[in-house]
Short mmCIF file of N, CA and C in Angstrom, two decimals:
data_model
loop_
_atom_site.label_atom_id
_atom_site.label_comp_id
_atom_site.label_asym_id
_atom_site.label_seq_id
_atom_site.Cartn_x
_atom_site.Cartn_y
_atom_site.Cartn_z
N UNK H 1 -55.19 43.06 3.24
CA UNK H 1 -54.78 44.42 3.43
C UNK H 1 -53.73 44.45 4.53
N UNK H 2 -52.48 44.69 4.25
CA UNK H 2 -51.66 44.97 5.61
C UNK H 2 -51.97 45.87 6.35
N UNK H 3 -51.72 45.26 7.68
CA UNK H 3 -52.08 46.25 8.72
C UNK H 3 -50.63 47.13 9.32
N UNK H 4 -50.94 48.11 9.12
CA UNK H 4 -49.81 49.08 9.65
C UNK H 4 -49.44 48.94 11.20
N UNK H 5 -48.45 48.81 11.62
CA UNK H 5 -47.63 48.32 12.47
C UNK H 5 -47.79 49.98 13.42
N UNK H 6 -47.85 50.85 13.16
CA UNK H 6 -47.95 52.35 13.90
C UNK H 6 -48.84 51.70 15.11
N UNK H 7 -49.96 51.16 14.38
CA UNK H 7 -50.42 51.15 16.37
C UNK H 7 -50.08 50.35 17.14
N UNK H 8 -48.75 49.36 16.51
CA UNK H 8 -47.78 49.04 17.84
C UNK H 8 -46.82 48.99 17.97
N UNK H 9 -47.05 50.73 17.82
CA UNK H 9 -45.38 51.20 18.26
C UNK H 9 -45.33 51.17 19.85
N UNK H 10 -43.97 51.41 19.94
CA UNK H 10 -43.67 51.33 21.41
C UNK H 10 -44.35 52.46 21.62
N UNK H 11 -44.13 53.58 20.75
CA UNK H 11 -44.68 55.13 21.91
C UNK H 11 -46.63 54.98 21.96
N UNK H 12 -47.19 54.66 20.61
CA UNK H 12 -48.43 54.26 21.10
C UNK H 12 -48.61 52.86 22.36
N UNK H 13 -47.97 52.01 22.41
CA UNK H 13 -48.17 51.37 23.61
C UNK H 13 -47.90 51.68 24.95
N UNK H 14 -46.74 52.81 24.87
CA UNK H 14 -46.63 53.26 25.89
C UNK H 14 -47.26 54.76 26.60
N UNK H 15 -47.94 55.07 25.39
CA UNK H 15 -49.18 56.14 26.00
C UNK H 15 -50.28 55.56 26.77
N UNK H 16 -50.40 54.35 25.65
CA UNK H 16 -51.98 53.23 26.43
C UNK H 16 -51.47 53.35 28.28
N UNK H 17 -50.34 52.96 28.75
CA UNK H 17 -50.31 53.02 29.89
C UNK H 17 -49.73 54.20 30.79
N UNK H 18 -49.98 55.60 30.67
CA UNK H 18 -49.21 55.95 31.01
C UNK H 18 -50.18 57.28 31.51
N UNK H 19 -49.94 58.29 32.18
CA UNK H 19 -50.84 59.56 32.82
C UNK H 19 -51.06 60.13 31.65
N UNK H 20 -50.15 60.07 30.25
CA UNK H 20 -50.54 61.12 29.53
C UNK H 20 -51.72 61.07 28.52
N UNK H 21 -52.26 60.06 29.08
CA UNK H 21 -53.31 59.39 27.73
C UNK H 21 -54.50 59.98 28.57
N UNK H 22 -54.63 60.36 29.37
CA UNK H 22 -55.92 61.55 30.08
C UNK H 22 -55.44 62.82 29.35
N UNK H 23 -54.51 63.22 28.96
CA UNK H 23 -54.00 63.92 28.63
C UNK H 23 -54.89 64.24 27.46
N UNK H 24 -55.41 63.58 26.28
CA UNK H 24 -55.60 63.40 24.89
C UNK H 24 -57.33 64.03 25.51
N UNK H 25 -57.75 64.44 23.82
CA UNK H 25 -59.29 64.26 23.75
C UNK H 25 -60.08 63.01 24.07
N UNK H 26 -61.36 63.69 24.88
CA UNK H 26 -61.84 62.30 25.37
C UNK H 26 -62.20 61.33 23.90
N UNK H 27 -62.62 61.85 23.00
CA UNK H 27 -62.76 60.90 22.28
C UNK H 27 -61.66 60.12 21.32
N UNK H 28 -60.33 60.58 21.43
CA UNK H 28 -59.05 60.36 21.13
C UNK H 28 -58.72 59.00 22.17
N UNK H 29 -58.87 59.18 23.74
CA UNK H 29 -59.12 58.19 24.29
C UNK H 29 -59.72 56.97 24.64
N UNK H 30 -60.79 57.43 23.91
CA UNK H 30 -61.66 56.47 23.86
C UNK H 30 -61.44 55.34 22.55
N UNK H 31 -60.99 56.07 21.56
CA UNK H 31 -60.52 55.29 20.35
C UNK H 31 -59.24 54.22 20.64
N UNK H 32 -58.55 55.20 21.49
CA UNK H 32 -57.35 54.25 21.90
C UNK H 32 -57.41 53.26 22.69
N UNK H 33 -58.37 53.20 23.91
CA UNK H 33 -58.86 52.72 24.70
C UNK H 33 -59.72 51.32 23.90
N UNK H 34 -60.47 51.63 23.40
CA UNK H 34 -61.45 50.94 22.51
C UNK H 34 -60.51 49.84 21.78
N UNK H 35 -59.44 50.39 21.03
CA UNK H 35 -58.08 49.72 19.93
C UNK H 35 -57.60 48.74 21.07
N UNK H 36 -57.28 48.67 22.34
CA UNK H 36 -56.28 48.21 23.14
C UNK H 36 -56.95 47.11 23.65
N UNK H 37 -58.83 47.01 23.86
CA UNK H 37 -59.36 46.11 24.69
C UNK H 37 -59.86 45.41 23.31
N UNK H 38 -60.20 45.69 22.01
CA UNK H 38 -60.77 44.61 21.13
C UNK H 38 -59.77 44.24 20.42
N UNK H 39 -58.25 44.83 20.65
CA UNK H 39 -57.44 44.11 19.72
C UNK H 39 -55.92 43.58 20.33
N UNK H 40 -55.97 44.37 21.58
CA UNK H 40 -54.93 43.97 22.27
C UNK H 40 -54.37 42.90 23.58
N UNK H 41 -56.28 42.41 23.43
CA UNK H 41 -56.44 41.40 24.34
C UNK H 41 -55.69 39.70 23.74
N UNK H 42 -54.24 39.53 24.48
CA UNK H 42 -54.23 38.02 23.95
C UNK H 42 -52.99 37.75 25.04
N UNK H 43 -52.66 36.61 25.44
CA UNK H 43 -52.17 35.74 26.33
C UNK H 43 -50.51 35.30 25.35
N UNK H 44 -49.97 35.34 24.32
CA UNK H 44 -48.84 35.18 24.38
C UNK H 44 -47.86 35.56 24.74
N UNK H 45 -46.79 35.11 24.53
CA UNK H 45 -46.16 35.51 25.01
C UNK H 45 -44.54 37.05 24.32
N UNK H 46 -45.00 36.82 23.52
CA UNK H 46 -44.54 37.82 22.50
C UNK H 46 -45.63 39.01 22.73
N UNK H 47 -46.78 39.18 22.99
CA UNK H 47 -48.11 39.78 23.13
C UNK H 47 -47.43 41.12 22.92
N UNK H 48 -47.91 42.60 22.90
CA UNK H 48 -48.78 42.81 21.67
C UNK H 48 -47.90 42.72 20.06
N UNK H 49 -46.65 41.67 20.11
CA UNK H 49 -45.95 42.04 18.76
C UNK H 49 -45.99 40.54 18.02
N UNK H 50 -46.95 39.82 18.49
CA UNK H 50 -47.08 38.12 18.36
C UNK H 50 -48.23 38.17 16.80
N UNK H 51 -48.36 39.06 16.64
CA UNK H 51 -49.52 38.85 15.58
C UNK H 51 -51.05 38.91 15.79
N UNK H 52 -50.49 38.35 17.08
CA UNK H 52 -52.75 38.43 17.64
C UNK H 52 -53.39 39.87 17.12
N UNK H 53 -52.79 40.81 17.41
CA UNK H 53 -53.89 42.12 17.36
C UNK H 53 -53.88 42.62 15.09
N UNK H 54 -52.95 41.83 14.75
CA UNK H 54 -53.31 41.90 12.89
C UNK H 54 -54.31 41.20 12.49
N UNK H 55 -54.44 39.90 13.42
CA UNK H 55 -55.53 38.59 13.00
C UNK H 55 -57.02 38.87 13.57
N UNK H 56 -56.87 40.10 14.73
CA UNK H 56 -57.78 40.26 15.13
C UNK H 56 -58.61 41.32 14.57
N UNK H 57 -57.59 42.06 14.10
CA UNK H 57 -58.31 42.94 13.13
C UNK H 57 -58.87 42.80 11.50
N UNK H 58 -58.05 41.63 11.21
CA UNK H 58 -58.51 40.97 10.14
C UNK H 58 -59.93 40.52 10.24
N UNK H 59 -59.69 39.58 11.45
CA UNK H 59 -61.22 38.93 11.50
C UNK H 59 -62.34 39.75 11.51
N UNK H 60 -62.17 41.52 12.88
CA UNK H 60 -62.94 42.19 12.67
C UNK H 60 -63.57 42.55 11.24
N UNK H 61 -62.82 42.60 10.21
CA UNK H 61 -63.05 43.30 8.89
C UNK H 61 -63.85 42.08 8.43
N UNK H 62 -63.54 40.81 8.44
CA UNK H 62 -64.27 39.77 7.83
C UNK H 62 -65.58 40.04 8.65
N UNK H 63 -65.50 39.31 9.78
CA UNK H 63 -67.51 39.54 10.17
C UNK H 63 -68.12 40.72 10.41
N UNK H 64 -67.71 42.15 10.02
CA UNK H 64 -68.38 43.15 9.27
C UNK H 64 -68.56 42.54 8.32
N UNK H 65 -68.05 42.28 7.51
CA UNK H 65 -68.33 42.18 6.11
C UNK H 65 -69.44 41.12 6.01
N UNK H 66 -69.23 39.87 6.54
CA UNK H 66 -70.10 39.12 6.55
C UNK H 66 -71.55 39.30 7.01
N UNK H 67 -71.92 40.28 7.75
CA UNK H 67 -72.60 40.97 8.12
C UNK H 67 -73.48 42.13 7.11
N UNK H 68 -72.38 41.93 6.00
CA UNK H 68 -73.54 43.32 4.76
C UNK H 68 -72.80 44.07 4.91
N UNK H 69 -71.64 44.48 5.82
CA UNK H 69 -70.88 45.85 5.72
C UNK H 69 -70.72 46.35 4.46
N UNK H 70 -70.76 47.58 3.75
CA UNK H 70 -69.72 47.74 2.55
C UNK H 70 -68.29 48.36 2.69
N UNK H 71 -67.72 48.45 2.09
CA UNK H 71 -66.33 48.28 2.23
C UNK H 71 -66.19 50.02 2.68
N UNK H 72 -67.23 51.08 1.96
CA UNK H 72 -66.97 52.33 2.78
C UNK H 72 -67.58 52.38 4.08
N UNK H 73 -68.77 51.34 5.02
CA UNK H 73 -68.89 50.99 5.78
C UNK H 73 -68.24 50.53 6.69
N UNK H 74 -67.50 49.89 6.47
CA UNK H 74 -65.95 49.07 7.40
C UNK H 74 -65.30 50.09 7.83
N UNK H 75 -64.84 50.57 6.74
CA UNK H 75 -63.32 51.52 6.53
C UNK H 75 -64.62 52.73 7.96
N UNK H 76 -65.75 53.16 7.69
CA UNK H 76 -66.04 54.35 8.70
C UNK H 76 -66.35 53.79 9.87
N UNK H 77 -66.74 52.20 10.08
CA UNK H 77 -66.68 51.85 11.28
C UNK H 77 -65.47 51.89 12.18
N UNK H 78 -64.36 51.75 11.33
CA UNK H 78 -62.96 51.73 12.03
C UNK H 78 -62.06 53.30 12.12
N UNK H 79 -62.80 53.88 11.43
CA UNK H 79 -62.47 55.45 11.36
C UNK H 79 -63.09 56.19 13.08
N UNK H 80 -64.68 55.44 13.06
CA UNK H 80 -65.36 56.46 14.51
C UNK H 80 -64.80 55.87 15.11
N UNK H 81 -64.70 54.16 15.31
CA UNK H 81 -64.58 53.41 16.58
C UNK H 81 -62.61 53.41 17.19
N UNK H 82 -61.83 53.46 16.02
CA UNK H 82 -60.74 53.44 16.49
C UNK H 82 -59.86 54.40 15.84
N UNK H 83 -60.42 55.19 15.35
CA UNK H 83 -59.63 56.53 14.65
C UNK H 83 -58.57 56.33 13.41
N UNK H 84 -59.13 54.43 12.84
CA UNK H 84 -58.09 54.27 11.85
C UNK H 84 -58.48 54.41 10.31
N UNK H 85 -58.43 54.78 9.33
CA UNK H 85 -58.07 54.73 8.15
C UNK H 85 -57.79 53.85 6.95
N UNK H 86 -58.39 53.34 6.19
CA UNK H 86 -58.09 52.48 4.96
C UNK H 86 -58.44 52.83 3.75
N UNK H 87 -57.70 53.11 2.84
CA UNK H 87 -58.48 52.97 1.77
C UNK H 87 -59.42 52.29 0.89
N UNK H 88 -60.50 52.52 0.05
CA UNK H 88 -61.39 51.66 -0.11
C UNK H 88 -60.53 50.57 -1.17
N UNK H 89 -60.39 51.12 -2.33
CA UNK H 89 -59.42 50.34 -2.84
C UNK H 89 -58.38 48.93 -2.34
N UNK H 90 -57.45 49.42 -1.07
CA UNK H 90 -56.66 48.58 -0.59
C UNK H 90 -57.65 47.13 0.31
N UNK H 91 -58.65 48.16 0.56
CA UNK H 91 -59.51 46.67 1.29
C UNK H 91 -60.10 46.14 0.75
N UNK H 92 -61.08 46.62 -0.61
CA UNK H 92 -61.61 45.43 -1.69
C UNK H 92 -60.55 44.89 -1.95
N UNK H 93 -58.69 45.03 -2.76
CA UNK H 93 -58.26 44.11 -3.10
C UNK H 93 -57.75 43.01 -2.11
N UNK H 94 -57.75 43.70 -0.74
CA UNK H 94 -57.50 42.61 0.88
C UNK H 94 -58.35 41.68 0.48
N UNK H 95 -59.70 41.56 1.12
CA UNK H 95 -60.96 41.30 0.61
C UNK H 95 -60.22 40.16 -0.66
N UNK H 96 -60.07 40.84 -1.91
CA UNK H 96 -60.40 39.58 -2.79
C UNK H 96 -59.17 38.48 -2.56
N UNK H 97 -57.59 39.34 -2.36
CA UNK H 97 -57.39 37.95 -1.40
C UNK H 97 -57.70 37.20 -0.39
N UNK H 98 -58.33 37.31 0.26
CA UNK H 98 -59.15 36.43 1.29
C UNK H 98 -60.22 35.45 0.79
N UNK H 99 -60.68 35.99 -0.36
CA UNK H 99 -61.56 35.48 -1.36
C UNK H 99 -60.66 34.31 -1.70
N UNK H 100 -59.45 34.61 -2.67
CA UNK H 100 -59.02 33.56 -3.02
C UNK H 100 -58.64 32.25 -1.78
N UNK H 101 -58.03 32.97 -0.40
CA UNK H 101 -57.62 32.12 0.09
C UNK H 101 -58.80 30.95 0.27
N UNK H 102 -59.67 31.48 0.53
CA UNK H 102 -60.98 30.97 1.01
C UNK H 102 -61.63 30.02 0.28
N UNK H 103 -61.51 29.94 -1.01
CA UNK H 103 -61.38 29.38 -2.50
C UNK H 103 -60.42 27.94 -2.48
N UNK H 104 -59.16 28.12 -2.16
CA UNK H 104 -58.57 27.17 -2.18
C UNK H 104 -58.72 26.38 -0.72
N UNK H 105 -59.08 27.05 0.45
CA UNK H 105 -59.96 26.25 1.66
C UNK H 105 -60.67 25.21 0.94
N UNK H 106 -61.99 26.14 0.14
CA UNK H 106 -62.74 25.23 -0.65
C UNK H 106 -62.58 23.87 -0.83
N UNK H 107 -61.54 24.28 -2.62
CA UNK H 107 -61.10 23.40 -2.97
C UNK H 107 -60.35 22.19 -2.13
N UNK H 108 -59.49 22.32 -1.29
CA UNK H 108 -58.87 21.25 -0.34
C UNK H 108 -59.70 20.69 -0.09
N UNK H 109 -60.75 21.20 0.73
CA UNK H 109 -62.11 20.41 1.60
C UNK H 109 -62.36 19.35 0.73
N UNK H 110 -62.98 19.65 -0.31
CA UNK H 110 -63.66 19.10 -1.29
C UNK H 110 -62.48 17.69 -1.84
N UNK H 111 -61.62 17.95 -2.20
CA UNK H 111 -60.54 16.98 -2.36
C UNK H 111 -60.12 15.57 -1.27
N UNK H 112 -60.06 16.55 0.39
CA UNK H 112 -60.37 15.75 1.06
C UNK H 112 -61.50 15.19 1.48
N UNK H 113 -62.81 15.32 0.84
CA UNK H 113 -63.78 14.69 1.11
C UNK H 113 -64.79 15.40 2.60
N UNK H 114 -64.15 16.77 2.58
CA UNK H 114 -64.50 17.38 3.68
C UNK H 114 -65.63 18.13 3.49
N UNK H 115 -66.93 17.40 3.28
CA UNK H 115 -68.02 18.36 2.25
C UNK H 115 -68.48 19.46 3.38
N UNK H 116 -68.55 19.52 4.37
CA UNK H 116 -68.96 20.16 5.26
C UNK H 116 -68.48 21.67 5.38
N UNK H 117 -67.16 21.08 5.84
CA UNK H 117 -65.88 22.61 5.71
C UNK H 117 -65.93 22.68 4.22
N UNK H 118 -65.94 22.05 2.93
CA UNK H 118 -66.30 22.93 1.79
C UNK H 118 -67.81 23.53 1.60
N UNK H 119 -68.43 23.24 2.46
CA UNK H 119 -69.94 24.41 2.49
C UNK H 119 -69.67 25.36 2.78
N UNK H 120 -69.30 25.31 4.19
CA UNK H 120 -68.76 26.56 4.77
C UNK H 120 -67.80 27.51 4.55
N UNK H 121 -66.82 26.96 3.87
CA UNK H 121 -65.50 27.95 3.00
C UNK H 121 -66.78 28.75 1.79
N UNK H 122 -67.68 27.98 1.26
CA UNK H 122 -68.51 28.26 0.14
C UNK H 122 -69.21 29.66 0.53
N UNK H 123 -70.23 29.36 1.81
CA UNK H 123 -70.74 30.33 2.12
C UNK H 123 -69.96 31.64 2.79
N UNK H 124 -68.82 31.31 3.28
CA UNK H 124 -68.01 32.48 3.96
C UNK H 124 -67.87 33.40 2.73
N UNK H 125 -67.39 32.42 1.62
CA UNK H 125 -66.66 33.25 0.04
C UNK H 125 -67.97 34.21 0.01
N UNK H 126 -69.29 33.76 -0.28
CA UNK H 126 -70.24 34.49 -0.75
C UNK H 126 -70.54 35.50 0.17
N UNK H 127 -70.32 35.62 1.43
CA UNK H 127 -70.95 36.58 2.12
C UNK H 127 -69.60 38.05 2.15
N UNK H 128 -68.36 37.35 2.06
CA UNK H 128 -67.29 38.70 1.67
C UNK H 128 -67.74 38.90 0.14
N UNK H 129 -67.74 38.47 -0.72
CA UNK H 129 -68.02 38.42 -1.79
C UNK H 129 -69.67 39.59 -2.11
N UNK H 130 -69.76 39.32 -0.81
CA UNK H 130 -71.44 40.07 -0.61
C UNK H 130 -72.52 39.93 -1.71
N UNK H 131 -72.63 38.36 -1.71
CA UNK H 131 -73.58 37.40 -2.55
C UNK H 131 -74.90 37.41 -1.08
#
């Protein structure tokens, strides 16, 4: 599922720091606040336009999921917790690419003799897969 680039725009990054973000509803703040410390935490040097905070939100969506989330589950966890939006649609078909990628993880493992990392690509598939 692509992640929309809006929450790092310059003017949302530059509210995160700025007097006017007291300004907002507390719970408007808190969403933003919340967005900036679980996804905006990373050490490069490009930081926040390096990719870290797409991968991080990716991953978030994977271990929900892995977890039993359902996909209208996700989408409302990220609706209270960070005020964002997905459609259900666009994230099952995210989701089944990740599936595939995860698939051909598999397969490699297995080719290279990597039975271990092909368990584990195995069981990751099944738990997005929500086997």
């Amino acid at each position: 599922m692509p992640i929309s680039n809006s929450a790092l725009q310059g003017s949302f990054l530059d509210l995160l720091s700025s007097k006017e973000l007291n300004d907002l509803e507390r719970k408007l703040q808190r969403q933003c606040l919340d967005f900036a410390k679980d996804f905006l935490r990373c050490t490069c040097m490009d930081a926040p336009y390096c990719g870290c905070p797409q991968k991080n939100i990716s991953l978030k969506i994977l271990d929900l999921r892995s977890e039993g989330k359902s996909p209208d589950e996700i989408i409302d966890y990220f609706s209270d917790r960070y005020g964002m939006y997905a459609y259900q649609g666009d994230l099952i078909n995210w989701m089944d690419q990740m599936v595939g990628y995860i698939e051909a993880i598999e397969a490699v493992a297995m080719v290279m003799g990597k039975a271990e990392a092909a368990k584990d690509a195995g069981e990751r598939k099944k738990k997005i897969e929500g086997e």
